């Protein structure tokens, strides 16, 4: 689990770290949308430079971002190869039945590769520089208009933050149960697929049961501390929108304009 | 003095199919400012009793009164504001994602304005000496530290009464000492009433009064000196013997005549040296 870079927060004090989580969340979502505007090498180059600048601003080692791409690399390569082999147009270098390598195909392959890498870089940047907790706050804030549609936004936010808070606790517990079952002779991750699946049962069921106990104790503790539901609560954590956040938003507007101007 | 908790003829059964009642005809009253310990073996109804006080459990029969408020549907949340509870498992009562969020949780529920909330959170965290851990996540705290945060969460609400429901039973001796010390200091500062439910003899010895429960009944009530004078009977009550008692019974087994009354550590030292200097 330690290799999993996605969703990992790296504490820091860079300019990007200090941005409002709402700005970062909006910007990342926006980036993923406008990346589909790019369709020639100028636009991709612009996005690439922009992303590298953002990465530079985080003060986080570049290798972290590369690690973010690694788990996805097979999916990326598969898509790229498909694009290269099955796109027609431009100069044809090689053809064998429906399979062909064309200049257009190669170009498309490179573009798809860039698109994947840029999206992953940007989302990694978001999770590396933002505390999961602030992200929940941002999500709650951005979902708030939905309360008018009777969506229980406060409850969703509370669920999210409790879930996040219990991730490490449950990981520890999983580890403990695994070791306890190993000590009693269960082999995890060995044998054929059916044996492996069967070995998971003595891990899952105790984990399930203990989650129920936890849930009940937590609910009791919450009730004892006066929790009566999401309505009418005040908030301890507050988000502050600063000038730098507005600057980020403006930069994205300019970037979008430039993309629309440069695309074919 | 004012009575802060009055329980009258409480009876409670978890499920109709249970062969006995969890509480049967329990009556007791606790005065403001007292430190009370409730002891008894597992399954004697201690935790059930504690949960009836702030309405987490509604008794089948009997009356609960906190201050002058009887426990009813309308008074429920007012009573919960007066009664703070710290539970056994430090992990399962930590709601917030960091120390300060957890302490703020109860205040958020009471819709305390943010400015006042920040103040109260900070002072509560200072009282339990966790100031340098404000931004820590629960996964990076020890059990004792988590319990201290739980206490801060309760203290921030400024209750009249704190119930410790086996709050130290999952801690190591060091953490246990810290938590008890913290509660003791806060009790003195804020003039609180403390009800501690415990198997821990040192914690029970701190109390002004001890209630002993067995099988849903309140079987005995008295000062620690009175209760500990029961000597070997304590073991049947689900408690260990305090160290001076152990020493006394070891001495009497070796033919020394020992006093019948309960002696504290200091009392024991006093008695021992007077005994030796007489020889």
Coordinates of C-alpha atoms in Angstrom, one line a residue:
Chain A
X1 CA 0.0 0.0 0.0
X2 CA 3.0 2.3 0.6
X3 CA 3.6 2.6 -3.2
X4 CA 0.2 4.0 -3.7
X5 CA 0.8 7.7 -4.5
X6 CA -2.7 8.6 -5.4
X7 CA -4.5 10.3 -2.5
X8 CA -1.2 10.9 -0.5
X9 CA -0.6 14.3 0.9
X10 CA 2.8 15.7 1.3
X11 CA 3.0 18.6 3.8
X12 CA 4.7 21.7 2.5
X13 CA 4.5 25.4 2.5
X14 CA 4.8 26.2 -1.2
X15 CA 2.6 28.7 -3.0
X16 CA 0.4 25.9 -4.3
X17 CA 0.1 24.4 -0.9
X18 CA -1.3 27.6 0.5
X19 CA -4.0 28.0 -2.1
X20 CA -7.6 27.6 -1.1
X21 CA -8.6 23.9 -1.6
X22 CA -11.7 25.1 -3.5
X23 CA -9.5 26.9 -6.0
X24 CA -7.4 23.9 -6.4
X25 CA -10.3 21.5 -6.8
X26 CA -12.1 23.7 -9.3
X27 CA -8.9 24.3 -11.2
X28 CA -8.1 20.6 -11.5
X29 CA -11.6 19.8 -12.7
X30 CA -11.4 22.6 -15.2
X31 CA -8.0 21.5 -16.4
X32 CA -9.3 18.0 -17.2
X33 CA -12.1 19.6 -19.2
X34 CA -10.0 22.1 -21.2
X35 CA -7.4 19.5 -22.0
X36 CA -9.9 18.2 -24.6
X37 CA -9.7 21.5 -26.4
X38 CA -6.1 20.8 -27.3
X39 CA -5.7 19.3 -30.8
X40 CA -2.4 20.3 -32.3
X41 CA 1.2 20.5 -31.1
X42 CA 1.1 24.2 -30.2
X43 CA -1.8 23.6 -27.8
X44 CA -0.2 20.5 -26.2
X45 CA 3.1 22.4 -25.8
X46 CA 1.3 25.2 -24.1
X47 CA -0.5 22.8 -21.7
X48 CA 2.8 20.9 -21.1
X49 CA 4.6 24.1 -20.2
X50 CA 1.7 25.2 -17.9
X51 CA 1.7 21.9 -16.1
X52 CA 5.5 21.9 -15.6
X53 CA 5.3 25.4 -14.2
X54 CA 2.6 24.2 -11.8
X55 CA 4.7 21.2 -10.8
X56 CA 7.7 23.5 -10.3
X57 CA 5.7 25.7 -8.0
X58 CA 4.8 22.8 -5.6
X59 CA 8.4 22.3 -4.5
X60 CA 7.8 18.6 -4.6
X61 CA 10.3 16.2 -6.2
X62 CA 9.5 15.4 -9.8
X63 CA 9.8 11.7 -9.0
X64 CA 6.6 11.8 -7.0
X65 CA 4.7 12.8 -10.1
X66 CA 6.4 10.1 -12.2
X67 CA 5.3 7.6 -9.5
X68 CA 1.8 8.7 -10.0
X69 CA 1.9 7.8 -13.6
X70 CA 3.5 4.4 -13.1
X71 CA 0.4 2.3 -12.0
X72 CA -1.4 3.6 -15.1
X73 CA 1.4 3.1 -17.6
X74 CA 0.0 -0.2 -19.1
X75 CA -3.4 1.4 -19.7
X76 CA -1.6 4.4 -21.3
X77 CA 0.6 2.3 -23.5
X78 CA -2.3 0.1 -24.6
X79 CA -4.3 3.1 -25.7
X80 CA -1.4 4.7 -27.4
X81 CA -0.6 1.5 -29.4
X82 CA -4.2 1.2 -30.5
X83 CA -4.2 4.8 -31.7
X84 CA -0.9 4.3 -33.6
X85 CA -2.0 1.1 -35.3
X86 CA -5.6 1.9 -36.2
X87 CA -5.6 5.6 -37.3
X88 CA -5.6 6.4 -41.0
X89 CA -4.6 9.7 -42.6
X90 CA -1.4 11.5 -43.5
X91 CA 1.5 9.6 -44.9
X92 CA 1.4 5.8 -44.6
X93 CA 4.6 4.2 -43.5
X94 CA 3.5 0.6 -43.1
X95 CA 0.3 -1.3 -43.8
X96 CA -0.8 -4.9 -43.2
X97 CA -4.5 -5.5 -43.5
X98 CA -6.4 -3.2 -41.2
X99 CA -3.2 -2.5 -39.2
X100 CA -1.2 0.5 -40.4
X101 CA 1.2 3.1 -39.1
X102 CA 0.6 6.6 -40.4
X103 CA 2.0 10.0 -39.6
X104 CA -1.5 11.0 -38.3
X105 CA -1.6 7.8 -36.1
X106 CA 1.8 8.6 -34.6
X107 CA 0.8 12.1 -33.9
X108 CA -2.4 10.9 -32.3
X109 CA -0.4 8.5 -30.2
X110 CA 1.8 11.2 -28.9
X111 CA -1.2 13.4 -28.1
X112 CA -3.0 10.7 -26.2
X113 CA 0.1 10.0 -24.2
X114 CA 0.5 13.7 -23.4
X115 CA -3.2 13.9 -22.4
X116 CA -3.0 11.0 -20.0
X117 CA 0.2 12.2 -18.4
X118 CA -1.0 15.8 -18.0
X119 CA -4.3 14.7 -16.4
X120 CA -2.5 12.4 -14.0
X121 CA 0.1 15.1 -13.2
X122 CA -2.6 17.6 -12.4
X123 CA -4.7 15.3 -10.2
X124 CA -1.5 14.1 -8.4
X125 CA -0.6 17.7 -7.9
X126 CA -4.0 18.3 -6.3
X127 CA -3.8 15.4 -3.9
X128 CA -0.1 15.9 -3.0
X129 CA -0.6 19.5 -2.1
X130 CA -4.0 19.4 -0.4
X131 CA -4.9 17.8 2.9
X132 CA -7.7 15.2 2.5
X133 CA -9.5 17.1 5.2
X134 CA -9.4 20.5 3.3
X135 CA -10.5 18.6 0.1
X136 CA -13.6 17.4 2.0
X137 CA -14.3 21.0 3.1
X138 CA -13.9 22.1 -0.5
X139 CA -16.3 19.4 -1.7
X140 CA -18.8 20.3 1.0
X141 CA -18.6 24.0 0.0
X142 CA -19.0 23.3 -3.7
X143 CA -21.9 20.9 -3.2
X144 CA -23.7 23.4 -0.9
X145 CA -26.0 24.7 -3.7
X146 CA -27.4 21.2 -3.9
X147 CA -29.0 21.5 -0.4
X148 CA -31.8 23.3 -2.3
X149 CA -32.5 20.1 -4.1
X150 CA -32.7 18.3 -0.8
X151 CA -29.3 16.6 -1.2
X152 CA -28.0 16.0 2.4
X153 CA -24.7 17.8 1.8
X154 CA -23.7 18.1 5.5
X155 CA -24.2 14.4 6.0
X156 CA -22.2 13.5 2.9
X157 CA -19.4 15.8 4.1
X158 CA -19.4 14.2 7.6
X159 CA -19.4 10.8 6.1
X160 CA -16.5 11.7 3.9
X161 CA -14.4 13.1 6.7
X162 CA -15.2 10.2 9.1
X163 CA -14.3 7.8 6.3
X164 CA -11.0 9.5 5.7
X165 CA -10.2 9.7 9.4
X166 CA -10.8 5.9 9.7
X167 CA -8.7 4.8 6.7
X168 CA -5.4 4.5 8.7
X169 CA -7.2 3.0 11.7
X170 CA -8.8 0.3 9.5
X171 CA -5.6 -0.3 7.7
X172 CA -3.9 -1.0 11.0
X173 CA -6.7 -3.3 12.0
X174 CA -6.5 -5.2 8.7
X175 CA -2.8 -5.7 9.2
X176 CA -3.5 -7.0 12.7
X177 CA -6.2 -9.4 11.6
X178 CA -4.0 -10.7 8.8
X179 CA -1.1 -11.4 11.2
X180 CA -3.5 -13.0 13.7
X181 CA -4.9 -15.3 11.0
X182 CA -1.4 -16.0 9.6
X183 CA -0.4 -17.0 13.1
X184 CA -3.3 -19.5 13.0
X185 CA -2.1 -21.0 9.7
X186 CA -3.9 -19.0 7.0
X187 CA -1.8 -18.4 3.8
X188 CA -2.6 -15.1 2.1
X189 CA -1.7 -14.6 -1.5
X190 CA -0.8 -18.2 -2.2
X191 CA -2.3 -20.9 -4.3
X192 CA -4.7 -20.6 -7.2
X193 CA -7.3 -17.8 -7.5
X194 CA -10.0 -19.8 -5.6
X195 CA -7.7 -20.6 -2.7
X196 CA -6.6 -17.0 -2.6
X197 CA -10.2 -15.8 -2.5
X198 CA -11.1 -18.3 0.2
X199 CA -8.2 -17.1 2.3
X200 CA -9.6 -13.6 2.2
X201 CA -12.8 -14.7 4.0
X202 CA -11.2 -15.0 7.5
X203 CA -9.9 -11.4 7.0
X204 CA -13.0 -9.8 5.6
X205 CA -15.6 -11.2 8.1
X206 CA -13.8 -10.1 11.3
X207 CA -13.1 -6.7 9.7
X208 CA -16.8 -6.4 8.8
X209 CA -18.0 -7.3 12.3
X210 CA -15.5 -4.9 13.9
X211 CA -16.6 -2.1 11.6
X212 CA -20.1 -2.6 12.9
X213 CA -18.9 -2.4 16.5
X214 CA -16.9 0.7 15.7
X215 CA -19.9 2.3 14.0
X216 CA -22.1 1.7 17.0
X217 CA -19.6 3.0 19.5
X218 CA -18.8 6.1 17.3
X219 CA -22.5 6.8 16.9
X220 CA -23.0 6.6 20.7
X221 CA -20.0 8.9 21.3
X222 CA -21.3 11.4 18.8
X223 CA -24.8 11.4 20.3
X224 CA -23.3 11.8 23.8
X225 CA -21.5 14.9 22.5
X226 CA -24.8 16.4 21.3
X227 CA -24.8 15.5 17.6
X228 CA -28.4 15.9 16.3
X229 CA -27.8 15.9 12.6
X230 CA -26.3 18.3 10.1
X231 CA -28.8 21.1 10.6
X232 CA -28.0 24.1 12.7
X233 CA -24.3 23.4 13.3
X234 CA -21.5 25.9 13.2
X235 CA -18.2 25.1 11.6
X236 CA -14.8 25.2 13.2
X237 CA -12.8 24.9 9.9
X238 CA -13.1 27.8 7.6
X239 CA -11.8 28.4 4.1
X240 CA -10.3 31.7 3.1
X241 CA -10.4 32.8 -0.5
X242 CA -7.4 35.0 -1.2
X243 CA -6.0 37.1 -4.1
X244 CA -3.7 34.2 -5.1
X245 CA -6.8 32.0 -5.6
X246 CA -8.4 34.6 -7.9
X247 CA -5.1 34.8 -9.8
X248 CA -5.3 31.0 -10.4
X249 CA -8.8 31.3 -11.7
X250 CA -7.8 34.2 -14.0
X251 CA -4.8 32.2 -15.3
X252 CA -7.1 29.4 -16.2
X253 CA -9.3 31.8 -18.1
X254 CA -6.4 33.1 -20.0
X255 CA -5.2 29.6 -20.7
X256 CA -8.6 28.6 -22.0
X257 CA -8.6 31.7 -24.3
X258 CA -5.1 30.8 -25.6
X259 CA -6.2 27.2 -26.3
X260 CA -9.2 28.3 -28.2
X261 CA -7.1 30.7 -30.2
X262 CA -4.4 28.1 -31.0
X263 CA -6.5 25.1 -31.8
X264 CA -7.2 24.2 -35.4
Chain B
X1 CA -25.0 20.3 48.9
X2 CA -27.0 20.0 45.7
X3 CA -27.7 16.6 44.3
X4 CA -26.4 16.4 40.7
X5 CA -27.7 13.0 39.9
X6 CA -30.7 11.2 41.4
X7 CA -31.6 7.8 40.2
X8 CA -34.7 6.2 41.6
X9 CA -35.7 2.5 41.2
X10 CA -34.1 2.1 37.8
X11 CA -34.9 -1.1 36.0
X12 CA -33.6 -2.0 32.5
X13 CA -33.5 -4.9 30.3
X14 CA -31.7 -5.0 26.9
X15 CA -33.8 -7.6 25.2
X16 CA -37.0 -9.2 26.3
X17 CA -35.4 -12.6 25.8
X18 CA -32.5 -11.9 28.3
X19 CA -32.9 -14.1 31.3
X20 CA -32.1 -11.3 33.7
X21 CA -32.3 -7.6 34.0
X22 CA -29.3 -5.4 33.2
X23 CA -30.4 -3.1 36.1
X24 CA -32.8 -4.0 38.8
X25 CA -34.2 -1.5 41.2
X26 CA -31.1 0.7 41.4
X27 CA -31.4 3.9 43.4
X28 CA -28.6 6.3 44.2
X29 CA -27.8 10.0 44.4
X30 CA -24.6 11.8 43.8
X31 CA -23.7 15.3 45.1
X32 CA -22.2 18.1 43.1
X33 CA -18.4 18.2 43.3
X34 CA -18.1 14.5 44.3
X35 CA -15.8 12.0 42.7
X36 CA -17.7 8.7 42.6
X37 CA -16.5 5.4 41.4
X38 CA -18.7 2.6 40.3
X39 CA -17.1 -0.8 40.4
X40 CA -18.2 -4.4 39.8
X41 CA -17.4 -7.4 37.7
X42 CA -18.1 -7.5 33.9
X43 CA -21.8 -7.6 33.2
X44 CA -22.8 -6.1 36.5
X45 CA -24.6 -3.2 34.8
X46 CA -22.1 -0.4 35.4
X47 CA -22.0 0.9 31.9
X48 CA -25.7 0.6 31.5
X49 CA -26.1 2.7 34.6
X50 CA -23.8 5.3 33.2
X51 CA -25.6 5.5 29.9
X52 CA -29.0 6.0 31.6
X53 CA -27.6 9.2 33.2
X54 CA -27.4 11.1 29.8
X55 CA -30.2 9.4 28.2
X56 CA -28.3 7.1 25.8
X57 CA -30.4 4.4 27.4
X58 CA -34.0 5.0 28.6
X59 CA -34.8 2.9 31.6
X60 CA -37.9 0.7 31.5
X61 CA -38.9 1.8 35.0
X62 CA -37.6 4.4 37.4
X63 CA -36.6 8.0 37.3
X64 CA -33.5 9.8 36.3
X65 CA -32.8 13.4 37.4
X66 CA -29.7 15.4 36.4
X67 CA -29.6 18.7 38.5
X68 CA -33.3 19.6 38.6
X69 CA -34.0 18.3 35.2
X70 CA -35.9 15.0 35.0
X71 CA -34.8 12.9 32.0
X72 CA -37.6 13.3 29.4
X73 CA -37.7 13.7 25.6
X74 CA -37.6 17.5 25.9
X75 CA -34.8 17.7 28.4
X76 CA -32.7 15.1 26.7
X77 CA -30.3 17.5 24.9
X78 CA -30.1 19.9 27.8
X79 CA -29.0 17.0 30.0
X80 CA -26.4 16.0 27.4
X81 CA -25.0 19.5 27.6
X82 CA -24.5 19.0 31.3
X83 CA -23.1 15.5 31.2
X84 CA -19.9 14.7 29.3
X85 CA -18.9 11.2 28.7
X86 CA -15.6 9.6 27.9
X87 CA -15.8 6.0 26.6
X88 CA -13.5 3.1 26.7
X89 CA -12.1 2.7 23.2
X90 CA -10.0 5.8 22.3
X91 CA -10.2 5.1 18.6
X92 CA -14.0 4.7 18.3
X93 CA -14.9 8.0 19.9
X94 CA -12.5 10.2 17.9
X95 CA -14.8 11.9 15.4
X96 CA -12.7 14.7 14.0
X97 CA -9.8 14.4 11.5
X98 CA -7.4 16.2 13.8
X99 CA -7.1 16.9 17.5
X100 CA -8.6 20.4 17.2
X101 CA -11.4 19.3 15.0
X102 CA -12.3 16.5 17.4
X103 CA -12.4 18.9 20.4
X104 CA -14.5 21.3 18.3
X105 CA -17.1 18.6 17.3
X106 CA -19.3 19.0 20.4
X107 CA -19.2 22.8 20.2
X108 CA -20.2 22.7 16.5
X109 CA -23.2 20.6 17.5
X110 CA -24.3 23.2 20.0
X111 CA -23.9 25.9 17.3
X112 CA -21.4 27.9 19.4
X113 CA -20.2 30.9 17.3
X114 CA -16.9 30.3 15.7
X115 CA -15.0 33.0 17.6
X116 CA -15.9 31.6 21.0
X117 CA -15.4 28.1 19.7
X118 CA -11.8 28.8 18.8
X119 CA -11.2 30.1 22.2
X120 CA -12.8 27.2 24.0
X121 CA -11.1 24.6 21.8
X122 CA -7.7 26.2 22.6
X123 CA -8.2 26.4 26.3
X124 CA -9.6 22.9 26.5
X125 CA -6.6 21.5 24.6
X126 CA -4.3 23.5 26.9
X127 CA -5.9 22.0 30.0
X128 CA -5.2 18.5 28.8
X129 CA -1.7 19.5 27.8
X130 CA -2.0 18.6 24.1
X131 CA -1.2 22.1 22.7
X132 CA 1.7 20.8 20.6
X133 CA -0.5 18.2 18.9
X134 CA -3.3 20.5 17.6
X135 CA -2.9 19.4 14.0
X136 CA -2.2 15.8 14.6
X137 CA -4.3 13.1 13.2
X138 CA -5.6 10.3 15.5
X139 CA -3.5 7.7 13.7
X140 CA -0.4 9.4 15.0
X141 CA -1.4 9.7 18.7
X142 CA -1.0 7.1 21.5
X143 CA -4.0 5.7 23.3
X144 CA -3.5 7.9 26.3
X145 CA -3.2 11.0 24.1
X146 CA -6.4 10.1 22.3
X147 CA -8.2 9.8 25.7
X148 CA -6.8 13.1 26.7
X149 CA -8.3 14.6 23.5
X150 CA -11.6 13.0 24.3
X151 CA -11.5 14.6 27.7
X152 CA -10.7 18.0 26.1
X153 CA -13.7 17.5 23.8
X154 CA -15.9 17.0 26.9
X155 CA -14.3 19.8 28.9
X156 CA -14.8 22.3 26.0
X157 CA -18.5 21.8 26.5
X158 CA -18.2 22.9 30.1
X159 CA -20.3 20.2 31.6
X160 CA -21.2 19.9 35.3
X161 CA -20.6 16.2 35.3
X162 CA -18.0 14.0 33.6
X163 CA -18.6 10.2 33.3
X164 CA -15.6 8.1 32.6
X165 CA -16.9 4.8 31.2
X166 CA -13.8 2.6 31.7
X167 CA -11.9 5.4 30.0
X168 CA -8.5 4.0 31.2
X169 CA -9.1 0.3 30.6
X170 CA -7.4 0.1 27.2
X171 CA -4.3 2.2 28.2
X172 CA -0.9 1.3 29.4
X173 CA 0.0 2.2 33.0
X174 CA 1.7 5.4 31.9
X175 CA -1.3 6.5 29.8
X176 CA -3.6 5.6 32.6
X177 CA -1.7 7.7 35.1
X178 CA -1.7 10.6 32.7
X179 CA -5.4 10.5 32.0
X180 CA -6.4 10.1 35.7
X181 CA -4.0 13.0 36.6
X182 CA -5.6 15.1 33.9
X183 CA -9.1 14.5 35.1
X184 CA -8.1 15.1 38.7
X185 CA -6.6 18.5 37.8
X186 CA -9.6 19.5 35.7
X187 CA -12.0 18.4 38.4
X188 CA -10.3 20.7 40.9
X189 CA -10.1 23.7 38.5
X190 CA -13.7 23.5 37.3
X191 CA -15.2 22.1 40.4
X192 CA -16.8 19.2 38.4
X193 CA -18.5 16.1 39.5
X194 CA -16.8 12.9 38.2
X195 CA -18.3 9.5 37.9
X196 CA -15.7 6.9 37.0
X197 CA -16.6 3.4 36.1
X198 CA -13.6 1.3 36.5
X199 CA -11.8 -2.0 37.2
X200 CA -8.7 -0.1 38.2
X201 CA -8.1 0.0 41.9
X202 CA -6.1 3.2 42.0
X203 CA -8.8 5.0 40.2
X204 CA -11.4 3.7 42.6
X205 CA -9.2 4.7 45.6
X206 CA -9.3 8.3 44.3
X207 CA -13.1 8.5 44.8
X208 CA -15.0 10.1 47.6
X209 CA -17.5 7.3 47.4
X210 CA -17.6 3.9 45.8
X211 CA -20.7 2.1 44.6
X212 CA -20.4 -1.6 44.1
X213 CA -22.6 -3.4 41.6
X214 CA -23.3 -7.0 41.0
X215 CA -25.7 -8.6 38.5
X216 CA -27.7 -5.5 38.0
X217 CA -28.0 -4.7 41.7
X218 CA -26.3 -2.0 43.8
X219 CA -24.9 -4.2 46.6
X220 CA -22.8 -1.8 48.5
X221 CA -22.0 1.9 48.9
X222 CA -19.3 3.6 51.0
X223 CA -16.1 5.5 51.2
X224 CA -13.0 3.8 49.8
X225 CA -11.9 3.0 53.4
X226 CA -15.2 1.3 54.1
X227 CA -15.2 -0.7 50.9
X228 CA -11.6 -1.7 51.0
X229 CA -12.0 -2.9 54.6
X230 CA -13.9 -5.8 53.0
X231 CA -10.5 -7.3 52.3
X232 CA -10.6 -10.5 50.5
X233 CA -14.3 -10.1 49.6
X234 CA -13.2 -7.4 47.2
X235 CA -12.0 -10.0 44.8
X236 CA -15.6 -11.3 44.6
X237 CA -16.8 -7.8 43.8
X238 CA -14.6 -7.8 40.6
X239 CA -11.9 -5.7 42.0
X240 CA -8.3 -6.3 42.8
X241 CA -7.0 -5.6 46.3
X242 CA -5.2 -2.3 46.8
X243 CA -1.5 -2.8 47.5
X244 CA -1.6 -2.0 51.3
X245 CA -4.4 -4.6 51.6
X246 CA -2.3 -7.2 49.8
X247 CA 0.6 -6.4 52.1
X248 CA -1.6 -6.7 55.1
X249 CA -3.0 -10.1 54.2
X250 CA 0.6 -11.3 53.4
X251 CA 1.7 -10.1 56.8
X252 CA -1.2 -11.7 58.6
X253 CA -0.5 -15.0 56.9
X254 CA 2.9 -14.8 58.4
X255 CA 1.5 -14.4 61.9
X256 CA 1.5 -10.7 62.3
X257 CA -1.6 -9.1 63.8
X258 CA -2.7 -6.3 61.4
X259 CA -5.4 -3.6 61.9
X260 CA -8.8 -4.3 60.4
X261 CA -9.3 -0.8 59.1
X262 CA -8.2 0.1 55.6
X263 CA -4.9 1.9 55.3
X264 CA -3.7 4.1 52.5
X265 CA 0.0 3.8 51.4
X266 CA 0.9 6.6 53.9
X267 CA -1.1 4.9 56.6
X268 CA 0.6 1.7 56.0
X269 CA 4.0 3.2 56.2
X270 CA 3.0 5.0 59.4
X271 CA 1.7 1.8 60.9
X272 CA 4.8 -0.2 59.9
X273 CA 7.3 2.1 61.4
X274 CA 5.3 2.6 64.7
X275 CA 5.2 -1.2 64.9
X276 CA 8.9 -1.6 64.4
X277 CA 9.9 1.2 66.7
X278 CA 7.8 -0.4 69.5
X279 CA 10.0 -3.5 69.4

